[in-house]
Short mmCIF file of C-alpha atoms in Angstrom, two decimals:
data_model
loop_
_atom_site.label_atom_id
_atom_site.label_comp_id
_atom_site.label_asym_id
_atom_site.label_seq_id
_atom_site.Cartn_x
_atom_site.Cartn_y
_atom_site.Cartn_z
CA MET A 19 -1.51 11.91 -11.56
CA LEU A 20 1.17 12.29 -8.90
CA THR A 21 4.29 14.42 -9.62
CA GLU A 22 7.84 12.90 -9.44
CA GLN A 23 8.32 14.88 -6.26
CA GLU A 24 5.19 13.48 -4.66
CA LYS A 25 6.30 10.01 -5.28
CA LEU A 26 9.75 10.61 -3.93
CA ASN A 27 8.40 12.27 -0.88
CA LEU A 28 6.06 9.32 -0.29
CA ALA A 29 9.12 6.89 -0.58
CA ASN A 30 11.34 8.92 1.75
CA GLN A 31 8.50 9.36 4.34
CA TRP A 32 7.89 5.58 4.16
CA PHE A 33 11.46 4.81 4.94
CA ASP A 34 11.49 7.36 7.84
CA ALA A 35 8.36 5.93 9.34
CA TRP A 36 9.71 2.29 9.25
CA ASN A 37 13.08 3.30 10.56
CA ASN A 38 11.48 5.22 13.38
CA ARG A 39 9.30 2.19 14.13
CA ASP A 40 6.25 4.51 14.24
CA LEU A 41 3.22 2.39 13.47
CA GLU A 42 0.89 5.22 13.08
CA ALA A 43 3.25 7.02 10.66
CA ILE A 44 3.69 3.83 8.73
CA LEU A 45 -0.06 3.28 8.39
CA SER A 46 -0.65 6.97 7.43
CA HIS A 47 0.69 6.12 4.00
CA TYR A 48 -1.80 3.44 3.16
CA GLU A 49 -5.45 3.68 1.82
CA GLU A 50 -8.22 2.11 3.92
CA ASP A 51 -8.81 -0.49 1.27
CA ILE A 52 -5.10 -1.37 0.71
CA GLU A 53 -4.24 -4.62 -0.96
CA PHE A 54 -0.88 -5.83 0.34
CA SER A 55 0.89 -9.13 -0.65
CA SER A 56 4.14 -10.49 0.88
CA PRO A 57 5.77 -13.98 1.42
CA ILE A 58 6.30 -12.84 5.05
CA ILE A 59 2.47 -12.77 5.50
CA ILE A 60 2.48 -16.42 4.93
CA LYS A 61 4.94 -17.04 7.71
CA LEU A 62 4.04 -14.36 10.20
CA LEU A 63 0.33 -14.58 10.04
CA ASN A 64 0.06 -18.19 8.83
CA ASN A 65 -1.95 -16.94 5.97
CA PRO A 66 -1.43 -19.17 2.99
CA THR A 67 -2.57 -16.52 0.42
CA GLY A 68 0.13 -14.15 1.43
CA LYS A 69 -2.46 -11.29 1.00
CA ILE A 70 -4.09 -8.70 3.23
CA HIS A 71 -7.04 -6.57 2.29
CA GLY A 72 -7.79 -3.42 4.36
CA LYS A 73 -5.91 -1.31 6.75
CA ALA A 74 -7.09 -3.16 9.97
CA GLY A 75 -5.38 -6.28 8.71
CA LEU A 76 -2.29 -4.29 7.75
CA ARG A 77 -2.09 -2.80 11.31
CA ASP A 78 -2.20 -6.29 12.82
CA TYR A 79 0.60 -7.57 10.44
CA PHE A 80 2.82 -4.55 10.82
CA SER A 81 2.33 -4.62 14.57
CA GLN A 82 3.47 -8.31 14.76
CA GLY A 83 6.33 -7.53 12.37
CA LEU A 84 7.71 -4.74 14.43
CA ALA A 85 7.34 -6.97 17.56
CA VAL A 86 9.14 -9.95 16.05
CA TYR A 87 11.79 -7.87 14.35
CA PRO A 88 12.83 -5.27 16.91
CA ASP A 89 15.95 -4.37 15.01
CA LEU A 90 14.24 -3.95 11.68
CA HIS A 91 15.82 -1.30 9.52
CA PHE A 92 15.52 -0.31 5.90
CA GLU A 93 18.37 1.41 3.95
CA PRO A 94 17.21 2.83 0.49
CA VAL A 95 19.21 1.53 -2.41
CA ASN A 96 17.15 3.04 -5.18
CA ILE A 97 13.75 4.45 -5.77
CA LEU A 98 12.25 4.03 -9.30
CA THR A 99 9.22 5.92 -10.39
CA GLY A 100 6.46 5.05 -12.76
CA VAL A 101 2.97 6.18 -13.63
CA ASN A 102 1.26 6.43 -10.18
CA SER A 103 3.75 3.84 -8.93
CA ILE A 104 7.08 3.49 -7.33
CA LEU A 105 9.51 0.70 -6.71
CA LEU A 106 11.44 0.79 -3.56
CA TYR A 107 14.65 -1.19 -3.60
CA TYR A 108 16.42 -1.40 -0.26
CA ARG A 109 18.57 -3.32 2.18
CA SER A 110 16.38 -4.87 4.89
CA SER A 111 18.19 -5.62 8.20
CA ARG A 112 16.43 -7.75 10.91
CA ASN A 113 17.74 -10.19 13.36
CA GLN A 114 21.27 -9.22 12.68
CA GLN A 115 20.94 -10.32 9.01
CA THR A 116 20.84 -8.04 5.97
CA SER A 117 19.16 -8.92 2.62
CA PHE A 118 17.81 -7.03 -0.35
CA ALA A 119 14.00 -6.39 -0.73
CA ALA A 120 11.83 -4.47 -3.23
CA GLU A 121 8.24 -3.22 -2.90
CA TYR A 122 6.12 -2.39 -5.91
CA ILE A 123 3.75 0.28 -4.73
CA GLU A 124 0.67 1.61 -6.64
CA MET A 125 -1.02 4.91 -5.72
CA ARG A 126 -4.34 6.43 -6.87
CA ASP A 127 -4.77 10.17 -7.26
CA ARG A 128 -3.69 10.93 -3.78
CA ALA A 129 -0.18 10.12 -2.37
CA LEU A 130 -1.44 7.15 -0.56
CA ILE A 131 -0.59 3.49 -1.19
CA ALA A 132 -3.48 1.52 -2.72
CA LYS A 133 -1.76 -1.65 -3.66
CA THR A 134 1.71 -3.11 -2.89
CA SER A 135 3.63 -6.34 -3.31
CA ALA A 136 6.80 -7.06 -1.33
CA HIS A 137 9.66 -9.05 -2.62
CA TYR A 138 12.55 -10.55 -0.78
CA GLN A 139 15.97 -12.07 -1.43
#
């Protein structure tokens, strides 16, 4: 089981990686067999399931997202911790618009993301 500090470290590093637009740093937080779901997957990848399985698919999705949203920025509002999980609640700014978002993130024994689900305002 991860400690509270390990969960908070993961969350803060995740925000830093995104705000630095560092694809490799972003991907370093995910397991190889990541399960990721997001309504934006439906729009950006034209994938009606809204789900990605595996880091290779995640790389493609995040690459496209960073290209489509060159001003993407996340501002943490709150980080909630659970048992091997965290919930990131943040302001998401993209294309000169700001909205709220939340990501439910599950980890296994290591401080890597195994499953996540994104939610948007």
